[in-house]
Coordinates of C-alpha atoms in Angstrom, one line a residue:
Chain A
X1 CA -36.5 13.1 31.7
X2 CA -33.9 12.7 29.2
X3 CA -32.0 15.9 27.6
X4 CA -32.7 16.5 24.1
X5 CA -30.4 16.9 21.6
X6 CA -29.9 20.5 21.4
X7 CA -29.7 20.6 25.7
X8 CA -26.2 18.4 25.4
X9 CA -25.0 19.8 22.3
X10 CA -25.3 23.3 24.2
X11 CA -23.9 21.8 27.7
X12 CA -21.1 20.1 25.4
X13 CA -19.8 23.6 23.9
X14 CA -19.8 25.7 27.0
X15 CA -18.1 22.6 28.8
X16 CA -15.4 22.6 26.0
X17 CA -15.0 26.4 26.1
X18 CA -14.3 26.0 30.1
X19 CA -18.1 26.3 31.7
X20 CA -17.4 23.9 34.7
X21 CA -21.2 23.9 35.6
X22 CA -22.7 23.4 32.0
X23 CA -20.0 20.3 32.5
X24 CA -21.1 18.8 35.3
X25 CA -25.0 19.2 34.1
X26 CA -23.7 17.4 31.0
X27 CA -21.8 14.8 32.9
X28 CA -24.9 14.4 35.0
X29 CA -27.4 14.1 32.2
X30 CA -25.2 11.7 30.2
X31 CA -24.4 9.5 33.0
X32 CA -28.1 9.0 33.4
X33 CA -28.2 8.6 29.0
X34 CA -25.8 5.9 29.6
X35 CA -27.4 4.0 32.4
X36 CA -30.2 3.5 30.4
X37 CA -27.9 2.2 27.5
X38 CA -26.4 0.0 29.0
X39 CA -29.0 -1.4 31.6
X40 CA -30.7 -2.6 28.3
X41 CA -27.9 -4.3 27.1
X42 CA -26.1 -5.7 29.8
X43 CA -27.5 -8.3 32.6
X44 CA -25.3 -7.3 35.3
X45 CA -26.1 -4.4 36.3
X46 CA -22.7 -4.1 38.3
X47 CA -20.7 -4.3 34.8
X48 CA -23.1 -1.7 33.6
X49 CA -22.6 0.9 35.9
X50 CA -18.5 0.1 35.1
X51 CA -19.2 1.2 31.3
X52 CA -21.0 4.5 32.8
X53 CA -18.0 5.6 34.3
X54 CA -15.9 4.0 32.1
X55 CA -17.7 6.1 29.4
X56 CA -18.0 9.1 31.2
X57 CA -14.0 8.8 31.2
X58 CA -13.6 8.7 27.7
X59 CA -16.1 11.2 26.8
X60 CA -14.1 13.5 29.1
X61 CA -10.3 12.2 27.7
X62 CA -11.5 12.3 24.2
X63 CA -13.9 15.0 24.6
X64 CA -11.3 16.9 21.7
X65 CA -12.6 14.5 19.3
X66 CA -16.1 16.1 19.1
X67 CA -16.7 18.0 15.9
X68 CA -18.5 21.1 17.2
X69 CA -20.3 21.3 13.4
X70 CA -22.1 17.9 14.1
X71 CA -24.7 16.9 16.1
X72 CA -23.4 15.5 20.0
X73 CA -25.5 12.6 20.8
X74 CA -24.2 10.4 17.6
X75 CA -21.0 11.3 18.9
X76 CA -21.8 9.6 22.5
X77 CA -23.3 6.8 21.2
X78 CA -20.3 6.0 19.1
X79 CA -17.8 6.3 21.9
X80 CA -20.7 4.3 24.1
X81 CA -21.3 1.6 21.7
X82 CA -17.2 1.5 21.2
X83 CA -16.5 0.9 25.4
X84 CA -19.4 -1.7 24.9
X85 CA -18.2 -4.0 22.0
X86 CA -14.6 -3.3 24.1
X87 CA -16.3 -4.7 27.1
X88 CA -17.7 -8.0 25.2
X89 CA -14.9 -8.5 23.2
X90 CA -12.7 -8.5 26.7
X91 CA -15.2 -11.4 27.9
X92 CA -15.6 -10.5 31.1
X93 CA -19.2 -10.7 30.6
X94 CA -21.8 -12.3 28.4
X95 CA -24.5 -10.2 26.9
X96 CA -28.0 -10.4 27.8
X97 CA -28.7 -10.2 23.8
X98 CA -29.1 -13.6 22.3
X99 CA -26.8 -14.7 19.5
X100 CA -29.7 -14.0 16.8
X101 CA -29.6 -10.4 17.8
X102 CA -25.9 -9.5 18.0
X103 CA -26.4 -8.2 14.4
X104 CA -28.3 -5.3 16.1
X105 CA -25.0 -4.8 18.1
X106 CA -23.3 -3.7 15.2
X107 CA -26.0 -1.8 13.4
X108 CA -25.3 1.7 12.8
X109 CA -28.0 3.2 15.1
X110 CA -28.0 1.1 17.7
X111 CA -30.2 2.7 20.6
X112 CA -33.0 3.5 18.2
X113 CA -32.4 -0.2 17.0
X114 CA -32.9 -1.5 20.6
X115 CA -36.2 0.8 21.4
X116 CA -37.6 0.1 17.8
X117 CA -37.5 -3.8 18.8
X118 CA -39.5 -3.6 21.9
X119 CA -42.9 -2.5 20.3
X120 CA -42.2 -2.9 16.7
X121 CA -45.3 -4.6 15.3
X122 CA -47.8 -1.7 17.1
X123 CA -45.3 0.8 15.6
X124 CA -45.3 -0.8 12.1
X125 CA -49.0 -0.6 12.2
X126 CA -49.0 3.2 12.2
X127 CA -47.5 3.5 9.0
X128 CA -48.9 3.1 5.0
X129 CA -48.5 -0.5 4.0
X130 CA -46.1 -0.5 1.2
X131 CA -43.7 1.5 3.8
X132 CA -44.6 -1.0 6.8
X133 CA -44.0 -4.1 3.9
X134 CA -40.6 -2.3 3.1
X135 CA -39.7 -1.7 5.9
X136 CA -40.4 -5.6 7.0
X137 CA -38.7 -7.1 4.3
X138 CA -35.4 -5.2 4.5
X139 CA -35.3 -4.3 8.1
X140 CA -36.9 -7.2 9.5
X141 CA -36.4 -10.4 6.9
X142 CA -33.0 -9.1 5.9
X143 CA -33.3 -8.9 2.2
X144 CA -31.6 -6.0 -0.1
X145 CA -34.0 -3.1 -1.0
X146 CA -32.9 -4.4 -5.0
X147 CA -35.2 -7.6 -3.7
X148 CA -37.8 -6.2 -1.9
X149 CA -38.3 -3.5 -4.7
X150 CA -38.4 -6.6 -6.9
X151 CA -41.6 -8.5 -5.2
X152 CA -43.4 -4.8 -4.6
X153 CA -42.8 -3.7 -8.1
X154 CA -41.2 -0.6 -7.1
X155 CA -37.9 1.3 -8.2
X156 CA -35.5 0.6 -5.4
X157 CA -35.3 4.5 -4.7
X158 CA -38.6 4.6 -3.9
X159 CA -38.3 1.6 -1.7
X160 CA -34.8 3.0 -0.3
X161 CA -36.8 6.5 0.3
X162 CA -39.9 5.2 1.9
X163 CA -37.6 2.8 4.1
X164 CA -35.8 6.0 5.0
X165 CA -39.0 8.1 5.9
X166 CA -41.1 4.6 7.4
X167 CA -38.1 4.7 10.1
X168 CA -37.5 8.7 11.0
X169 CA -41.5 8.4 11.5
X170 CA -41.2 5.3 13.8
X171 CA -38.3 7.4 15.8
X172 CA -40.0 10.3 16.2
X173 CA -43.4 8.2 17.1
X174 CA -40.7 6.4 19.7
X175 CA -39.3 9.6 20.9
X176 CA -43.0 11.3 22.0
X177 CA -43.4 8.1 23.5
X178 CA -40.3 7.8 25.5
X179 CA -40.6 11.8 26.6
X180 CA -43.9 10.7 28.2
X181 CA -43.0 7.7 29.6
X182 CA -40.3 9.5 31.6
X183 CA -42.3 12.3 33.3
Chain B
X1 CA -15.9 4.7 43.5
X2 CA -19.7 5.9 43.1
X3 CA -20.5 7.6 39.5
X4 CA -21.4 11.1 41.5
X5 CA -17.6 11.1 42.4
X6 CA -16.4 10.3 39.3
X7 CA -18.5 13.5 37.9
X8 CA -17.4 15.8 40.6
X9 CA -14.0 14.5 39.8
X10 CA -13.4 14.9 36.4
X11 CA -15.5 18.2 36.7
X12 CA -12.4 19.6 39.0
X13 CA -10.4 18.8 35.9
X14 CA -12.2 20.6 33.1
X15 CA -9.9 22.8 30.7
X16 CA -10.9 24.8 27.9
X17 CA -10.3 22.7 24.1
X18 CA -9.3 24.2 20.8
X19 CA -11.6 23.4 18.4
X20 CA -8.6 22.1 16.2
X21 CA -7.3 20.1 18.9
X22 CA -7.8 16.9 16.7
X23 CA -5.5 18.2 13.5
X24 CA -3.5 19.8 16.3
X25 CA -2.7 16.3 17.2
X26 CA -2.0 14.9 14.1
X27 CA 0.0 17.3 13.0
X28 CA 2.1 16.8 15.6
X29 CA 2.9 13.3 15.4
X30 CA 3.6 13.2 12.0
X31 CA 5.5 16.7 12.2
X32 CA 8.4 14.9 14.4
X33 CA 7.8 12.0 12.6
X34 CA 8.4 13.7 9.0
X35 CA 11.4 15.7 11.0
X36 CA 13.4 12.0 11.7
X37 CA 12.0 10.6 8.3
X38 CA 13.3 13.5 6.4
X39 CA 16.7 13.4 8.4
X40 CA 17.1 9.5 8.2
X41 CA 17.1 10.0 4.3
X42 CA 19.5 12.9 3.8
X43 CA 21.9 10.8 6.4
X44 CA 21.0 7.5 4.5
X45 CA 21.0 8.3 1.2
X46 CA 21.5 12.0 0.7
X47 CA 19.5 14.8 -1.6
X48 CA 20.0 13.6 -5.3
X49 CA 22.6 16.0 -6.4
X50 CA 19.9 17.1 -9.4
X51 CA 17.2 18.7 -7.6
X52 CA 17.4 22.0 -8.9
X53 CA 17.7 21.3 -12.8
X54 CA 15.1 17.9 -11.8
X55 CA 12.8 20.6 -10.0
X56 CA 12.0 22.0 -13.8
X57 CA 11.0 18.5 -15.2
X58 CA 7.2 17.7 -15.1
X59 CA 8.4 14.0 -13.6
X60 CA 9.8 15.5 -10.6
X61 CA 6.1 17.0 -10.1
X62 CA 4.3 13.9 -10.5
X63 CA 6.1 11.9 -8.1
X64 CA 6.1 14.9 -5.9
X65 CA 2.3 15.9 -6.1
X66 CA 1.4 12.0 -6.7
X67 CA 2.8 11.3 -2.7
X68 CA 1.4 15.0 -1.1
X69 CA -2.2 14.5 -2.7
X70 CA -1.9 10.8 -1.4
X71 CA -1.0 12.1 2.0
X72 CA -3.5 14.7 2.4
X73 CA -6.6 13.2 1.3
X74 CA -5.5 10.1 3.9
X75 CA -5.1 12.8 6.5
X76 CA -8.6 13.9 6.0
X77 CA -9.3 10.3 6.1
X78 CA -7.6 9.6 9.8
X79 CA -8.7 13.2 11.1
X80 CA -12.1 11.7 10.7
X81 CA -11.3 8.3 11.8
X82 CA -10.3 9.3 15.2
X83 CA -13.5 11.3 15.8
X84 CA -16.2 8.5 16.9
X85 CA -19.4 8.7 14.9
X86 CA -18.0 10.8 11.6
X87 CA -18.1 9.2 8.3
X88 CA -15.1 8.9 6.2
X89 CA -15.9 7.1 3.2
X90 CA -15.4 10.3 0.8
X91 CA -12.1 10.8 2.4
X92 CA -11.2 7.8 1.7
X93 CA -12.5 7.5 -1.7
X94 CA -10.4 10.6 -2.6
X95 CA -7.8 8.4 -2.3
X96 CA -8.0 6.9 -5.4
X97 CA -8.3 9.7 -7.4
X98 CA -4.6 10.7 -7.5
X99 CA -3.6 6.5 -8.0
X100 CA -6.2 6.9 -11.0
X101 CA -4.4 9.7 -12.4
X102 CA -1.0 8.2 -12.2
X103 CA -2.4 5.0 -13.5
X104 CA -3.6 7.6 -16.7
X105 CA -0.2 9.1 -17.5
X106 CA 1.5 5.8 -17.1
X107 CA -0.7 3.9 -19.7
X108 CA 0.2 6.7 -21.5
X109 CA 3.5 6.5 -21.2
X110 CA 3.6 2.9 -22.4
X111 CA 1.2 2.9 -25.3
X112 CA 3.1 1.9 -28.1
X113 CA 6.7 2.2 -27.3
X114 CA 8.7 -1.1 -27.2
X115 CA 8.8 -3.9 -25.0
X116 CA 12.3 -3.1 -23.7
X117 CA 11.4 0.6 -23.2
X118 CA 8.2 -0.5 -21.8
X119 CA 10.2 -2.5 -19.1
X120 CA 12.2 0.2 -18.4
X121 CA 9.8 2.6 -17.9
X122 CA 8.4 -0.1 -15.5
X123 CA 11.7 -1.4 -13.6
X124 CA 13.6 1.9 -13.7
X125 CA 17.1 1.4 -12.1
X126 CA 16.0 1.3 -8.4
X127 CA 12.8 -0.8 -8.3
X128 CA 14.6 -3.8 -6.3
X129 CA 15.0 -1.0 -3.5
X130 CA 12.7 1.6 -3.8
X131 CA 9.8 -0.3 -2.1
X132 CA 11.9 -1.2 0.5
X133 CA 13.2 2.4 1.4
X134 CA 9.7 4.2 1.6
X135 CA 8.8 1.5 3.8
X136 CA 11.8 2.1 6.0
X137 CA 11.8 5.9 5.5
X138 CA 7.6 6.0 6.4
X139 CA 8.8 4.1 10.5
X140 CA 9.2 7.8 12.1
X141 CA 6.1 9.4 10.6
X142 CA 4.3 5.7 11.2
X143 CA 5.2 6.1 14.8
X144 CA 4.0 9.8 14.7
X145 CA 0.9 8.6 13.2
X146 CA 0.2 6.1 15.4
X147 CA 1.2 8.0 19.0
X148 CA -1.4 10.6 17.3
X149 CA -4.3 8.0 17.1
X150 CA -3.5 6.8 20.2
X151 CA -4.6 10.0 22.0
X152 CA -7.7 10.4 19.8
X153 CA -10.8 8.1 19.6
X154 CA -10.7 5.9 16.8
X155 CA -14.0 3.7 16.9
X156 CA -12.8 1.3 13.7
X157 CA -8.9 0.5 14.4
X158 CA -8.7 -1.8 11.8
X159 CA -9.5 1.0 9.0
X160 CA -7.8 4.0 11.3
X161 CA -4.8 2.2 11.7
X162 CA -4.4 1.0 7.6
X163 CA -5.3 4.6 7.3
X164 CA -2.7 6.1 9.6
X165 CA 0.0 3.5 7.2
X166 CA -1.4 4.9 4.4
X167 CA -0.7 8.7 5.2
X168 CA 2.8 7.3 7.3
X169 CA 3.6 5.5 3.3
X170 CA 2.7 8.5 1.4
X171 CA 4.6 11.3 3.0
X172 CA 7.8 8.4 3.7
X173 CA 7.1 8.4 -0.3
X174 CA 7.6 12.1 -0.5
X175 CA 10.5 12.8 1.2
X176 CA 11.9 9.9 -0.5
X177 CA 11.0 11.3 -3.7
X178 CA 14.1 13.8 -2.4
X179 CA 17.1 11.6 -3.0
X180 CA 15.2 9.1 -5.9
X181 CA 15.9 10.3 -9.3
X182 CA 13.7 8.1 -11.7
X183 CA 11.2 10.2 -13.4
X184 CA 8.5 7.4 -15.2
X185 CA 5.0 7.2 -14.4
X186 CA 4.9 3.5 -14.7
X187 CA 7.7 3.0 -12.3
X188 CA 6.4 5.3 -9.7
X189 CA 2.4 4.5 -9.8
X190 CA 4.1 0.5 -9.0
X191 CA 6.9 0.6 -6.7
X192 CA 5.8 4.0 -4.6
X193 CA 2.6 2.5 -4.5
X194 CA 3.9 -1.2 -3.1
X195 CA 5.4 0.9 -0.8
X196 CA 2.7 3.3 0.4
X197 CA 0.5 0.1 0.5
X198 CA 2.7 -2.2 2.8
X199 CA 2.7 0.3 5.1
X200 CA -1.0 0.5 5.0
X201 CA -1.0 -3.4 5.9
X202 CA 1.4 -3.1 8.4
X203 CA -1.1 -0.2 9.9
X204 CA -4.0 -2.0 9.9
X205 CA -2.6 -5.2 11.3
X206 CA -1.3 -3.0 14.2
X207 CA -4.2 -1.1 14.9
X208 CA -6.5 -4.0 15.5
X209 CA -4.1 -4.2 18.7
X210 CA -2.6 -1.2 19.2
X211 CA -5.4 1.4 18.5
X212 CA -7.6 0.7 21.8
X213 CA -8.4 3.3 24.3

């Protein structure tokens, strides 16, 4: 079962104050976060269980540069997604993404990105149309929301706004299913 | 080594950290860094024998409060910068606002007066050199900036390192506004600026290769 937000941010504050075990829990709990990060982006599942510890490493070296007002997990995704585009810029490896998708690699939330991608059109059915069409055009066929407001007839706030609400509905939908799927 | 031993490892060598660890840091590095700069220029080119009777002039507190905003809204900017996952696009933005300013009173400055005074309030008596010594005078505090960064977590080193040249520039700016005694907006919103910028460029061409961790 993966730890929730509030579990690591908790871990992550006593661990900073000192709290050896609330560290190793949280070392524990992310190393298995990270697994699962990285398994789904790397083939080799050799070079992925490098970036786990490599990551685990950082998270402990730069653990300073966690501000304690802000939520954790962004925080370890940044540092995660930084030791990943490290690893593929080295070479040592090739990614199991194809070229097409490397855009995703970049994109600002990247695990969400990589779950949203796996059952996207089932998902997409679940919300109202224009928010699904929105969401499609911009998301999907990559044009600006000042277009796709265009062809719906919409102001592009209310296409930037349902866009906005379309996905935190699709993430939450993800997360319930995720939180079963691991019991 | 297996990932349970890694755990149990770095575990054994938890300490307790200051929640101002990261301007800690910072401070730090350019501290000793502003120390040399600051030294470097009294050696090099001394005080400007003026200060006291130039301390009651309002130029004297443009140039001064021009380089000190520019330096602390880019230390806002890096102290975010080196924390993966926080945004620092207002930080950076602020930025402007003091160069927008300066570009104000200096248009000011030049409306209507002659072409001659016009280029003197641009070229001053010091512009072939002024460039040149911030540049020069920012290298310590650069160097501070930079063995900061490096024990931080900067996720973008292109940006944190131009960043990092930019706050080096503008405080190299200030303590150089110590021994520089020309006093027009024009001359300082150019040639402080060319400074304060080239050691921006030189920080983001470093950082892409020195900024890795």
């Amino acid at each position: 079962m993966l730890a929730a937000e509030a579990q690591l941010k908790a871990l992550m504050l006593s661990a900073l104050a000192g709290d050896a075990a609330a560290y190793r829990a949280l070392l524990a709990a992310l190393g298995e976060l990270l697994r699962r990060y990285y398994a789904r982006r790397l083939a080799d599942a050799a070079s992925a269980e490098d970036l786990v510890q490599e990551t685990l490493i950082a998270v402990h070296t730069r653990r300073a540069t966690y501000d304690t007002s802000l939520p954790f997990t962004p925080w370890l995704y940044a540092v995660a997604r930084y030791k990943l585009l490290d690893h593929l810029r080295r070479g040592r490896v090739r990614a199991t993404v194809a070229l097409d998708d490397a855009g995703e690699l970049f994109a600002e939330d990247e695990s969400e990105a990589a779950l949203a991608r796996r059952d996207l059109d089932r998902l997409l059915e679940t919300l109202p149309a224009t928010t699904r069409e929105a969401i499609r055009q911009v998301k999907i066929e990559g044009l600006s929301t000042a277009e796709a407001a265009e062809r719906s007839g919409r102001s592009e706030i209310a296409v930037r706004v349902g866009i906005h609400r379309g996905l935190k509905a699709l993430s939450d939908r993800l997360r319930e299913g995720r939180t079963r799927e691991d019991r | 080594m297996k990932t349970d031993e890694l755990i149990d490892r770095l575990t054994g060598q938890l300490a307790p950290v200051s929640r101002a660890a990261v301007p800690r840091t910072l401070a730090f590095g350019l501290g000793a860094g502003a120390l040399v700069s600051f030294a470097a220029m009294w050696l090099w080119l001394g005080i400007r024998p003026d200060l006291a009777s130039a301390a009651a002039t309002s130029a004297y507190w443009m140039k001064f409060l021009y380089t000190l905003s520019l330096g602390c809204f880019a230390f806002w900017a890096v102290e975010r910068l080196a924390r993966p996952g926080s945004g620092s696009r207002v930080q950076m933005t602020l930025l402007a606002i003091p160069l927008v300013v300066l570009l104000i009173l200096a248009f000011i400055q030049i409306d209507g007066v002659s072409r001659a005074t016009r280029m003197h309030l641009m070229m001053g008596a010091s512009s072939n050199v002024c460039p040149w010594r911030i540049a020069l005078l920012s290298l310590p505090l650069f160097a501070g900036a930079f063995w900061s960064l490096s024990k931080l977590a900067p996720t973008r080193p292109i940006v944190a390192g131009t960043m990092a040249g930019l706050l080096a520039g503008a405080f190299g700016a200030w303590i150089y506004a110590f021994h520089c005694d020309e006093s027009a907006a024009p001359f300082v919103v150019i040639w402080y600026t060319l400074g304060i910028a080239a050691v921006g460029a030189l920080g983001g061409a470093l950082g892409r290769f020195v900024l890795r961790w």
